[in-house]
PDB file of C-alpha atoms in Angstrom:
ATOM      1  CA  MET Z   1      99.277  62.014  89.774  1.00  0.00           C
ATOM      2  CA  ASN Z   2      98.786  64.627  87.036  1.00  0.00           C
ATOM      3  CA  THR Z   3     100.527  68.012  86.855  1.00  0.00           C
ATOM      4  CA  ILE Z   4      97.770  70.123  88.390  1.00  0.00           C
ATOM      5  CA  GLN Z   5      97.413  67.643  91.248  1.00  0.00           C
ATOM      6  CA  LYS Z   6     101.152  67.896  91.830  1.00  0.00           C
ATOM      7  CA  ILE Z   7     101.127  71.694  92.013  1.00  0.00           C
ATOM      8  CA  LEU Z   8      98.123  71.715  94.320  1.00  0.00           C
ATOM      9  CA  MET Z   9      99.756  69.067  96.490  1.00  0.00           C
ATOM     10  CA  THR Z  10     102.918  71.173  96.558  1.00  0.00           C
ATOM     11  CA  ALA Z  11     100.896  74.178  97.708  1.00  0.00           C
ATOM     12  CA  VAL Z  12      99.260  72.107 100.456  1.00  0.00           C
ATOM     13  CA  LEU Z  13     102.622  70.720 101.603  1.00  0.00           C
ATOM     14  CA  GLN Z  14     104.129  74.196 101.637  1.00  0.00           C
ATOM     15  CA  LEU Z  15     101.198  75.407 103.715  1.00  0.00           C
ATOM     16  CA  ALA Z  16     101.666  72.449 106.071  1.00  0.00           C
ATOM     17  CA  LEU Z  17     105.376  73.240 106.445  1.00  0.00           C
ATOM     18  CA  ILE Z  18     104.593  76.880 107.165  1.00  0.00           C
ATOM     19  CA  THR Z  19     101.990  75.844 109.751  1.00  0.00           C
ATOM     20  CA  ALA Z  20     104.506  73.500 111.386  1.00  0.00           C
ATOM     21  CA  ALA Z  21     107.063  76.271 111.541  1.00  0.00           C
ATOM     22  CA  PHE Z  22     104.528  78.600 113.111  1.00  0.00           C
ATOM     23  CA  ALA Z  23     103.587  76.003 115.708  1.00  0.00           C
ATOM     24  CA  GLN Z  24     107.121  76.049 117.109  1.00  0.00           C
ATOM     25  CA  SER Z  25     106.329  79.299 118.922  1.00  0.00           C
ATOM     26  CA  PRO Z  26     102.814  78.922 120.352  1.00  0.00           C
ATOM     27  CA  ILE Z  27     101.330  81.860 122.225  1.00  0.00           C
ATOM     28  CA  VAL Z  28      97.802  80.469 122.648  1.00  0.00           C
ATOM     29  CA  GLN Z  29      96.915  76.796 123.242  1.00  0.00           C
ATOM     30  CA  ASP Z  30      93.579  75.185 124.045  1.00  0.00           C
ATOM     31  CA  GLU Z  31      92.215  71.660 123.436  1.00  0.00           C
ATOM     32  CA  GLY Z  32      94.989  70.881 121.003  1.00  0.00           C
ATOM     33  CA  ILE Z  33      94.450  74.119 119.053  1.00  0.00           C
ATOM     34  CA  VAL Z  34      97.515  76.338 118.741  1.00  0.00           C
ATOM     35  CA  ILE Z  35      97.897  79.941 117.657  1.00  0.00           C
ATOM     36  CA  SER Z  36     101.560  80.715 117.028  1.00  0.00           C
ATOM     37  CA  ASP Z  37     103.201  84.101 117.306  1.00  0.00           C
ATOM     38  CA  LYS Z  38     103.492  84.408 113.522  1.00  0.00           C
ATOM     39  CA  GLU Z  39      99.877  83.407 112.999  1.00  0.00           C
ATOM     40  CA  PHE Z  40      98.752  85.939 115.593  1.00  0.00           C
ATOM     41  CA  GLU Z  41     100.858  88.658 113.920  1.00  0.00           C
ATOM     42  CA  TYR Z  42      99.052  87.953 110.656  1.00  0.00           C
ATOM     43  CA  LEU Z  43      95.666  87.747 112.362  1.00  0.00           C
ATOM     44  CA  VAL Z  44      96.152  91.209 113.860  1.00  0.00           C
ATOM     45  CA  THR Z  45      96.816  92.634 110.378  1.00  0.00           C
ATOM     46  CA  ARG Z  46      93.331  91.401 109.399  1.00  0.00           C
ATOM     47  CA  TRP Z  47      91.670  93.190 112.298  1.00  0.00           C
ATOM     48  CA  THR Z  48      90.133  96.615 111.799  1.00  0.00           C
ATOM     49  CA  LYS Z  49      91.786  99.600 113.443  1.00  0.00           C
ATOM     50  CA  GLN Z  50      88.952  99.656 115.971  1.00  0.00           C
ATOM     51  CA  MET Z  51      89.591  95.994 116.877  1.00  0.00           C
ATOM     52  CA  ARG Z  52      93.304  96.649 117.346  1.00  0.00           C
ATOM     53  CA  ASP Z  53      92.604  99.693 119.477  1.00  0.00           C
ATOM     54  CA  VAL Z  54      90.281  97.845 121.865  1.00  0.00           C
ATOM     55  CA  ALA Z  55      92.725  94.919 122.051  1.00  0.00           C
ATOM     56  CA  ILE Z  56      95.446  97.341 123.137  1.00  0.00           C
ATOM     57  CA  GLN Z  57      93.298  99.276 125.598  1.00  0.00           C
ATOM     58  CA  ASP Z  58      91.137  96.577 127.200  1.00  0.00           C
ATOM     59  CA  GLU Z  59      92.287  93.112 128.276  1.00  0.00           C
ATOM     60  CA  GLY Z  60      88.715  91.812 128.287  1.00  0.00           C
ATOM     61  CA  ASP Z  61      88.159  92.829 124.677  1.00  0.00           C
ATOM     62  CA  ARG Z  62      91.547  91.363 123.783  1.00  0.00           C
ATOM     63  CA  LEU Z  63      90.571  88.008 125.288  1.00  0.00           C
ATOM     64  CA  GLU Z  64      87.268  88.109 123.412  1.00  0.00           C
ATOM     65  CA  LEU Z  65      89.084  88.545 120.118  1.00  0.00           C
ATOM     66  CA  ILE Z  66      91.470  85.697 120.946  1.00  0.00           C
ATOM     67  CA  ASN Z  67      88.474  83.578 121.962  1.00  0.00           C
ATOM     68  CA  LEU Z  68      86.867  84.266 118.588  1.00  0.00           C
ATOM     69  CA  ALA Z  69      90.044  83.227 116.770  1.00  0.00           C
ATOM     70  CA  LEU Z  70      90.233  80.004 118.781  1.00  0.00           C
ATOM     71  CA  ALA Z  71      86.561  79.227 118.185  1.00  0.00           C
ATOM     72  CA  ASN Z  72      87.048  79.682 114.448  1.00  0.00           C
ATOM     73  CA  LYS Z  73      89.978  77.248 114.450  1.00  0.00           C
ATOM     74  CA  LYS Z  74      88.056  74.703 116.543  1.00  0.00           C
ATOM     75  CA  ILE Z  75      85.096  74.832 114.165  1.00  0.00           C
ATOM     76  CA  ALA Z  76      87.384  74.555 111.133  1.00  0.00           C
ATOM     77  CA  ARG Z  77      88.988  71.470 112.686  1.00  0.00           C
ATOM     78  CA  GLN Z  78      85.593  69.733 112.434  1.00  0.00           C
ATOM     79  CA  ALA Z  79      85.422  70.129 108.659  1.00  0.00           C
ATOM     80  CA  ASP Z  80      87.040  66.827 107.672  1.00  0.00           C
ATOM     81  CA  GLU Z  81      84.999  64.866 110.181  1.00  0.00           C
ATOM     82  CA  VAL Z  82      81.701  66.488 109.152  1.00  0.00           C
ATOM     83  CA  ALA Z  83      82.411  65.912 105.465  1.00  0.00           C
ATOM     84  CA  GLN Z  84      83.344  62.259 105.993  1.00  0.00           C
ATOM     85  CA  GLN Z  85      80.180  61.628 107.997  1.00  0.00           C
ATOM     86  CA  ASN Z  86      77.918  63.137 105.338  1.00  0.00           C
ATOM     87  CA  PRO Z  87      78.523  61.736 101.834  1.00  0.00           C
ATOM     88  CA  ASP Z  88      76.062  64.253 100.360  1.00  0.00           C
ATOM     89  CA  VAL Z  89      78.444  67.116 101.129  1.00  0.00           C
ATOM     90  CA  LEU Z  90      81.786  65.312 100.930  1.00  0.00           C
ATOM     91  CA  TRP Z  91      82.545  66.307  97.352  1.00  0.00           C
ATOM     92  CA  GLN Z  92      81.106  69.774  97.839  1.00  0.00           C
ATOM     93  CA  TYR Z  93      83.669  70.211 100.624  1.00  0.00           C
ATOM     94  CA  GLN Z  94      86.494  68.589  98.655  1.00  0.00           C
ATOM     95  CA  LEU Z  95      85.904  70.601  95.497  1.00  0.00           C
ATOM     96  CA  GLY Z  96      85.485  73.805  97.497  1.00  0.00           C
ATOM     97  CA  LEU Z  97      88.816  73.138  99.199  1.00  0.00           C
ATOM     98  CA  GLU Z  98      90.499  72.451  95.854  1.00  0.00           C
ATOM     99  CA  ALA Z  99      88.971  75.628  94.399  1.00  0.00           C
ATOM    100  CA  TYR Z 100      90.519  77.658  97.218  1.00  0.00           C
ATOM    101  CA  GLN Z 101      93.864  75.934  96.723  1.00  0.00           C
ATOM    102  CA  ARG Z 102      93.707  76.612  92.988  1.00  0.00           C
ATOM    103  CA  ASP Z 103      92.867  80.274  93.537  1.00  0.00           C
ATOM    104  CA  PHE Z 104      95.633  80.515  96.121  1.00  0.00           C
ATOM    105  CA  VAL Z 105      98.221  79.220  93.632  1.00  0.00           C
ATOM    106  CA  LEU Z 106      96.894  81.479  90.872  1.00  0.00           C
ATOM    107  CA  ARG Z 107      97.052  84.526  93.142  1.00  0.00           C
ATOM    108  CA  GLN Z 108     100.640  83.725  94.099  1.00  0.00           C
ATOM    109  CA  TYR Z 109     101.629  83.427  90.451  1.00  0.00           C
ATOM    110  CA  ARG Z 110      99.786  86.607  89.500  1.00  0.00           C
ATOM    111  CA  ASP Z 111     101.441  88.529  92.331  1.00  0.00           C
ATOM    112  CA  SER Z 112     104.857  87.236  91.239  1.00  0.00           C
ATOM    113  CA  LEU Z 113     104.507  88.548  87.695  1.00  0.00           C
ATOM    114  CA  GLN Z 114     106.951  91.270  86.685  1.00  0.00           C
ATOM    115  CA  VAL Z 115     104.816  93.631  84.623  1.00  0.00           C
ATOM    116  CA  PRO Z 116     106.818  95.611  82.019  1.00  0.00           C
ATOM    117  CA  ASP Z 117     106.833  99.395  81.802  1.00  0.00           C
ATOM    118  CA  PHE Z 118     104.160 100.216  79.237  1.00  0.00           C
ATOM    119  CA  SER Z 119     104.744 103.984  79.064  1.00  0.00           C
ATOM    120  CA  GLU Z 120     106.132 103.963  75.511  1.00  0.00           C
ATOM    121  CA  LEU Z 121     103.484 101.548  74.272  1.00  0.00           C
ATOM    122  CA  ALA Z 122     100.826 103.728  75.907  1.00  0.00           C
ATOM    123  CA  GLN Z 123     102.069 106.693  73.858  1.00  0.00           C
ATOM    124  CA  GLU Z 124     101.879 104.558  70.722  1.00  0.00           C
ATOM    125  CA  GLN Z 125      98.367 103.396  71.601  1.00  0.00           C
ATOM    126  CA  TYR Z 126      97.297 106.996  72.170  1.00  0.00           C
ATOM    127  CA  THR Z 127      98.597 108.020  68.753  1.00  0.00           C
ATOM    128  CA  VAL Z 128      97.259 105.027  66.839  1.00  0.00           C
ATOM    129  CA  ASN Z 129      93.905 104.727  68.565  1.00  0.00           C
ATOM    130  CA  ARG Z 130      93.152 108.196  69.840  1.00  0.00           C
ATOM    131  CA  GLU Z 131      89.469 107.776  68.987  1.00  0.00           C
ATOM    132  CA  LYS Z 132      89.095 104.894  71.450  1.00  0.00           C
ATOM    133  CA  ASN Z 133      91.387 106.169  74.193  1.00  0.00           C
ATOM    134  CA  ALA Z 134      90.901 109.928  74.276  1.00  0.00           C
ATOM    135  CA  ALA Z 135      87.773 111.046  72.414  1.00  0.00           C
ATOM    136  CA  ILE Z 136      85.401 113.460  74.120  1.00  0.00           C
ATOM    137  CA  PRO Z 137      82.107 113.087  72.196  1.00  0.00           C
ATOM    138  CA  GLU Z 138      80.177 116.073  70.913  1.00  0.00           C
ATOM    139  CA  ARG Z 139      77.693 117.320  73.489  1.00  0.00           C
ATOM    140  CA  ARG Z 140      74.638 119.486  73.061  1.00  0.00           C
ATOM    141  CA  ILE Z 141      72.460 121.590  75.325  1.00  0.00           C
ATOM    142  CA  SER Z 142      68.831 122.324  74.587  1.00  0.00           C
ATOM    143  CA  SER Z 143      65.494 123.756  75.611  1.00  0.00           C
ATOM    144  CA  HIS Z 144      62.117 122.214  74.942  1.00  0.00           C
ATOM    145  CA  ILE Z 145      58.365 122.557  75.120  1.00  0.00           C
ATOM    146  CA  LEU Z 146      56.506 119.511  76.421  1.00  0.00           C
ATOM    147  CA  PHE Z 147      52.972 118.648  75.358  1.00  0.00           C
ATOM    148  CA  VAL Z 148      51.943 116.002  77.874  1.00  0.00           C
ATOM    149  CA  THR Z 149      50.359 112.802  76.587  1.00  0.00           C
ATOM    150  CA  LYS Z 150      49.479 109.783  78.700  1.00  0.00           C
ATOM    151  CA  PRO Z 151      49.222 106.067  77.948  1.00  0.00           C
ATOM    152  CA  GLY Z 152      45.677 105.071  77.092  1.00  0.00           C
ATOM    153  CA  MET Z 153      44.707 108.599  76.039  1.00  0.00           C
ATOM    154  CA  PRO Z 154      41.836 108.566  73.497  1.00  0.00           C
ATOM    155  CA  GLY Z 155      42.968 108.880  69.906  1.00  0.00           C
ATOM    156  CA  ASP Z 156      41.072 112.090  69.201  1.00  0.00           C
ATOM    157  CA  ALA Z 157      42.636 113.784  72.261  1.00  0.00           C
ATOM    158  CA  ARG Z 158      46.106 112.678  71.178  1.00  0.00           C
ATOM    159  CA  GLU Z 159      45.470 113.959  67.656  1.00  0.00           C
ATOM    160  CA  LYS Z 160      44.427 117.367  69.013  1.00  0.00           C
ATOM    161  CA  ILE Z 161      47.572 117.635  71.164  1.00  0.00           C
ATOM    162  CA  THR Z 162      49.691 116.649  68.158  1.00  0.00           C
ATOM    163  CA  ALA Z 163      47.998 119.270  66.023  1.00  0.00           C
ATOM    164  CA  ASP Z 164      48.511 121.929  68.710  1.00  0.00           C
ATOM    165  CA  ALA Z 165      52.180 120.985  69.037  1.00  0.00           C
ATOM    166  CA  GLN Z 166      52.692 121.145  65.280  1.00  0.00           C
ATOM    167  CA  SER Z 167      51.021 124.562  65.189  1.00  0.00           C
ATOM    168  CA  VAL Z 168      53.373 125.851  67.914  1.00  0.00           C
ATOM    169  CA  LEU Z 169      56.380 124.417  66.076  1.00  0.00           C
ATOM    170  CA  ASP Z 170      55.298 126.159  62.863  1.00  0.00           C
ATOM    171  CA  GLN Z 171      54.939 129.462  64.733  1.00  0.00           C
ATOM    172  CA  LEU Z 172      58.374 129.090  66.303  1.00  0.00           C
ATOM    173  CA  ARG Z 173      59.979 128.433  62.931  1.00  0.00           C
ATOM    174  CA  ALA Z 174      58.185 131.535  61.684  1.00  0.00           C
ATOM    175  CA  GLY Z 175      59.805 133.607  64.426  1.00  0.00           C
ATOM    176  CA  ALA Z 176      57.512 133.360  67.478  1.00  0.00           C
ATOM    177  CA  ASP Z 177      59.086 134.014  70.891  1.00  0.00           C
ATOM    178  CA  PHE Z 178      60.206 130.699  72.387  1.00  0.00           C
ATOM    179  CA  VAL Z 179      59.977 131.739  76.051  1.00  0.00           C
ATOM    180  CA  GLU Z 180      56.421 132.984  75.572  1.00  0.00           C
ATOM    181  CA  MET Z 181      55.472 129.717  73.920  1.00  0.00           C
ATOM    182  CA  VAL Z 182      57.017 127.802  76.845  1.00  0.00           C
ATOM    183  CA  LYS Z 183      54.957 129.803  79.327  1.00  0.00           C
ATOM    184  CA  GLN Z 184      51.796 129.295  77.333  1.00  0.00           C
ATOM    185  CA  TYR Z 185      52.060 125.658  76.271  1.00  0.00           C
ATOM    186  CA  SER Z 186      54.661 123.596  78.149  1.00  0.00           C
ATOM    187  CA  GLY Z 187      53.234 120.964  80.494  1.00  0.00           C
ATOM    188  CA  GLU Z 188      56.558 120.373  82.244  1.00  0.00           C
ATOM    189  CA  PRO Z 189      56.483 121.408  85.937  1.00  0.00           C
ATOM    190  CA  GLY Z 190      58.561 124.545  86.445  1.00  0.00           C
ATOM    191  CA  ALA Z 191      59.060 125.047  82.712  1.00  0.00           C
ATOM    192  CA  ALA Z 192      58.128 128.730  82.794  1.00  0.00           C
ATOM    193  CA  VAL Z 193      60.687 129.503  85.497  1.00  0.00           C
ATOM    194  CA  LYS Z 194      63.394 127.581  83.622  1.00  0.00           C
ATOM    195  CA  GLU Z 195      62.253 129.073  80.314  1.00  0.00           C
ATOM    196  CA  GLY Z 196      62.120 125.532  78.954  1.00  0.00           C
ATOM    197  CA  LYS Z 197      65.822 124.853  79.483  1.00  0.00           C
ATOM    198  CA  PHE Z 198      66.950 121.230  79.665  1.00  0.00           C
ATOM    199  CA  ASP Z 199      69.866 122.099  81.890  1.00  0.00           C
ATOM    200  CA  LYS Z 200      72.254 119.313  80.900  1.00  0.00           C
ATOM    201  CA  TRP Z 201      74.939 118.891  78.273  1.00  0.00           C
ATOM    202  CA  VAL Z 202      73.979 115.693  76.473  1.00  0.00           C
ATOM    203  CA  GLN Z 203      75.990 113.367  74.266  1.00  0.00           C
ATOM    204  CA  TYR Z 204      74.293 111.118  71.755  1.00  0.00           C
ATOM    205  CA  GLY Z 205      72.786 108.136  73.564  1.00  0.00           C
ATOM    206  CA  GLU Z 206      73.312 109.737  76.985  1.00  0.00           C
ATOM    207  CA  VAL Z 207      72.335 107.386  79.815  1.00  0.00           C
ATOM    208  CA  GLY Z 208      69.428 108.851  81.776  1.00  0.00           C
ATOM    209  CA  VAL Z 209      68.071 110.826  78.828  1.00  0.00           C
ATOM    210  CA  SER Z 210      65.126 109.424  76.880  1.00  0.00           C
ATOM    211  CA  PRO Z 211      66.619 107.955  73.660  1.00  0.00           C
ATOM    212  CA  PRO Z 212      64.070 109.663  71.356  1.00  0.00           C
ATOM    213  CA  TYR Z 213      64.935 113.028  72.968  1.00  0.00           C
ATOM    214  CA  SER Z 214      68.658 112.439  72.438  1.00  0.00           C
ATOM    215  CA  GLU Z 215      68.087 111.327  68.849  1.00  0.00           C
ATOM    216  CA  GLY Z 216      65.833 114.299  68.129  1.00  0.00           C
ATOM    217  CA  LEU Z 217      68.362 116.729  69.601  1.00  0.00           C
ATOM    218  CA  PHE Z 218      71.121 115.422  67.350  1.00  0.00           C
ATOM    219  CA  THR Z 219      69.030 115.773  64.184  1.00  0.00           C
ATOM    220  CA  ILE Z 220      69.056 119.571  64.517  1.00  0.00           C
ATOM    221  CA  ALA Z 221      71.484 121.159  62.081  1.00  0.00           C
ATOM    222  CA  SER Z 222      72.287 124.480  63.753  1.00  0.00           C
ATOM    223  CA  VAL Z 223      72.045 126.299  67.073  1.00  0.00           C
ATOM    224  CA  GLY Z 224      68.709 128.086  67.428  1.00  0.00           C
ATOM    225  CA  GLU Z 225      66.840 125.663  65.164  1.00  0.00           C
ATOM    226  CA  TYR Z 226      64.147 123.170  66.160  1.00  0.00           C
ATOM    227  CA  SER Z 227      63.584 119.432  65.861  1.00  0.00           C
ATOM    228  CA  GLU Z 228      60.499 117.841  64.433  1.00  0.00           C
ATOM    229  CA  LEU Z 229      57.988 116.702  67.071  1.00  0.00           C
ATOM    230  CA  VAL Z 230      59.628 114.071  69.299  1.00  0.00           C
ATOM    231  CA  GLN Z 231      57.548 111.489  71.161  1.00  0.00           C
ATOM    232  CA  THR Z 232      58.911 110.219  74.506  1.00  0.00           C
ATOM    233  CA  GLN Z 233      57.263 108.512  77.455  1.00  0.00           C
ATOM    234  CA  PHE Z 234      56.458 111.995  78.800  1.00  0.00           C
ATOM    235  CA  GLY Z 235      54.702 113.333  75.723  1.00  0.00           C
ATOM    236  CA  LEU Z 236      55.511 115.362  72.618  1.00  0.00           C
ATOM    237  CA  HIS Z 237      58.556 117.623  72.654  1.00  0.00           C
ATOM    238  CA  ILE Z 238      59.608 120.552  70.555  1.00  0.00           C
ATOM    239  CA  ILE Z 239      63.377 120.715  71.033  1.00  0.00           C
ATOM    240  CA  ARG Z 240      65.533 123.784  70.410  1.00  0.00           C
ATOM    241  CA  LEU Z 241      69.292 123.396  70.062  1.00  0.00           C
ATOM    242  CA  ASP Z 242      70.964 125.993  72.297  1.00  0.00           C
ATOM    243  CA  GLY Z 243      74.639 125.089  72.072  1.00  0.00           C
ATOM    244  CA  ILE Z 244      77.232 122.611  70.832  1.00  0.00           C
ATOM    245  CA  GLN Z 245      80.471 121.468  72.428  1.00  0.00           C
ATOM    246  CA  GLU Z 246      82.393 120.062  69.482  1.00  0.00           C
ATOM    247  CA  LYS Z 247      84.025 116.665  69.654  1.00  0.00           C
ATOM    248  CA  SER Z 248      87.560 116.913  71.071  1.00  0.00           C
ATOM    249  CA  PHE Z 249      90.354 114.763  72.463  1.00  0.00           C
ATOM    250  CA  LYS Z 250      92.024 114.544  75.857  1.00  0.00           C
ATOM    251  CA  SER Z 251      95.780 115.026  75.997  1.00  0.00           C
ATOM    252  CA  PHE Z 252      98.081 112.033  76.423  1.00  0.00           C
ATOM    253  CA  ASP Z 253      98.902 113.081  79.984  1.00  0.00           C
ATOM    254  CA  GLU Z 254      95.193 113.017  80.852  1.00  0.00           C
ATOM    255  CA  VAL Z 255      94.698 109.431  79.667  1.00  0.00           C
ATOM    256  CA  LYS Z 256      98.159 107.909  80.123  1.00  0.00           C
ATOM    257  CA  ALA Z 257      97.342 106.248  83.461  1.00  0.00           C
ATOM    258  CA  ASP Z 258      94.173 104.654  82.068  1.00  0.00           C
ATOM    259  CA  ILE Z 259      95.947 103.325  78.972  1.00  0.00           C
ATOM    260  CA  VAL Z 260      98.830 101.920  81.023  1.00  0.00           C
ATOM    261  CA  GLN Z 261      96.364 100.261  83.399  1.00  0.00           C
ATOM    262  CA  LYS Z 262      94.542  98.595  80.476  1.00  0.00           C
ATOM    263  CA  LEU Z 263      97.822  97.387  78.955  1.00  0.00           C
ATOM    264  CA  GLU Z 264      98.957  95.984  82.297  1.00  0.00           C
ATOM    265  CA  ALA Z 265      95.619  94.225  82.809  1.00  0.00           C
ATOM    266  CA  GLU Z 266      95.812  92.675  79.328  1.00  0.00           C
ATOM    267  CA  TYR Z 267      99.401  91.558  79.949  1.00  0.00           C
ATOM    268  CA  VAL Z 268      98.435  89.876  83.216  1.00  0.00           C
ATOM    269  CA  LYS Z 269      95.389  88.250  81.615  1.00  0.00           C
ATOM    270  CA  LEU Z 270      97.448  86.756  78.769  1.00  0.00           C
ATOM    271  CA  ALA Z 271     100.277  85.697  81.083  1.00  0.00           C
ATOM    272  CA  MET Z 272      97.820  83.938  83.394  1.00  0.00           C
ATOM    273  CA  LYS Z 273      96.118  82.233  80.445  1.00  0.00           C
ATOM    274  CA  GLU Z 274      99.459  81.014  79.096  1.00  0.00           C
ATOM    275  CA  TRP Z 275     100.583  79.763  82.513  1.00  0.00           C
ATOM    276  CA  VAL Z 276      97.315  77.947  83.261  1.00  0.00           C
ATOM    277  CA  GLY Z 277      97.585  76.351  79.823  1.00  0.00           C
ATOM    278  CA  ARG Z 278     100.619  74.418  81.051  1.00  0.00           C
ATOM    279  CA  PHE Z 279      98.365  72.374  83.319  1.00  0.00           C
ATOM    280  CA  GLN Z 280      95.988  71.110  80.650  1.00  0.00           C
ATOM    281  CA  MET Z 281      95.543  67.396  80.079  1.00  0.00           C
ATOM    282  CA  THR Z 282      98.664  65.684  78.712  1.00  0.00           C
ATOM    283  CA  ASN Z 283      98.987  62.858  76.208  1.00  0.00           C
ATOM    284  CA  ASP Z 284      99.711  60.558  79.141  1.00  0.00           C
ATOM    285  CA  ALA Z 285      96.275  61.056  80.667  1.00  0.00           C
ATOM    286  CA  VAL Z 286      94.203  57.888  81.179  1.00  0.00           C
ATOM    287  CA  ILE Z 287      90.398  58.103  81.087  1.00  0.00           C
ATOM    288  CA  ASP Z 288      88.025  55.267  81.890  1.00  0.00           C
ATOM    289  CA  SER Z 289      85.554  56.084  79.116  1.00  0.00           C
ATOM    290  CA  GLU Z 290      83.209  53.281  80.102  1.00  0.00           C
ATOM    291  CA  ALA Z 291      82.877  54.668  83.627  1.00  0.00           C
ATOM    292  CA  VAL Z 292      82.342  58.192  82.272  1.00  0.00           C
ATOM    293  CA  GLU Z 293      79.590  56.968  79.939  1.00  0.00           C
ATOM    294  CA  SER Z 294      77.946  55.068  82.783  1.00  0.00           C
ATOM    295  CA  ILE Z 295      77.842  58.143  85.030  1.00  0.00           C
ATOM    296  CA  LEU Z 296      76.491  60.376  82.242  1.00  0.00           C
ATOM    297  CA  ALA Z 297      73.896  57.859  80.997  1.00  0.00           C
ATOM    298  CA  PRO Z 298      71.089  58.761  83.459  1.00  0.00           C
ATOM    299  CA  TYR Z 299      71.334  62.407  82.462  1.00  0.00           C
ATOM    300  CA  ALA Z 300      71.101  61.571  78.764  1.00  0.00           C
ATOM    301  CA  LYS Z 301      67.746  59.895  79.432  1.00  0.00           C
ATOM    302  CA  GLN Z 302      66.436  63.021  81.139  1.00  0.00           C
ATOM    303  CA  GLU Z 303      67.102  65.255  78.140  1.00  0.00           C
TER     304      GLU Z 303
END
């Protein structure tokens, strides 16, 4: 028996011992199925508040919940028999059971880990890697004029719209009134009322904002200036930069909890990896290579 089999067997034996201990104080018995007092205590913790309330207030509902628990145990008792009678699912059942046992052992080990206090290391991480842990990217707010173009539009019509948009852009750069141009030319619904405002502070690559719009916005050098014509799925845009929130950094107190949480998660991940590594194949393992080759052979022919 290899190491991982031993630990899984230990877990199963421990579970069997616990079950035996519970069975010493049965409070429900039917057709050889027993629910002990300790098992029922645990079962009640898994109920919702509503289920507990009805169990307290109504004996009929209480019996229905107990009946459900008994039915579940009776069905579960059939698992071994069903698996043995159907070779096609036997190993599916066996491997599924082992997977649960493995996860059970891993959870117990994970929960037993004593995670160090990472407060000081979090401060160090904040100082050394402030860009990653605390940066607030530059954000920009803008207004725009939309010249609507549609997929499949004839080339000459698209060229005319592009020429019109370029003419408006030239006039704006020469000092034309932006709001008046919005009212006269923008094809965006409600643009005149909003005076062309794109009412959202945007960071570069903002999710939910058309990438060409975001890229065009961040090419503008100064507030009040305009982008070149920007093509998006909606049409051609003239974008005006209305404001900039400069890049800044959150304080350590604002990000401390997040940094500590990441450090704790990394510690647990590495500790689990190291612990699981103890159960890898040893030098004493014996493998019937001929049998392995024989089982794999049919699949090699299918490739």
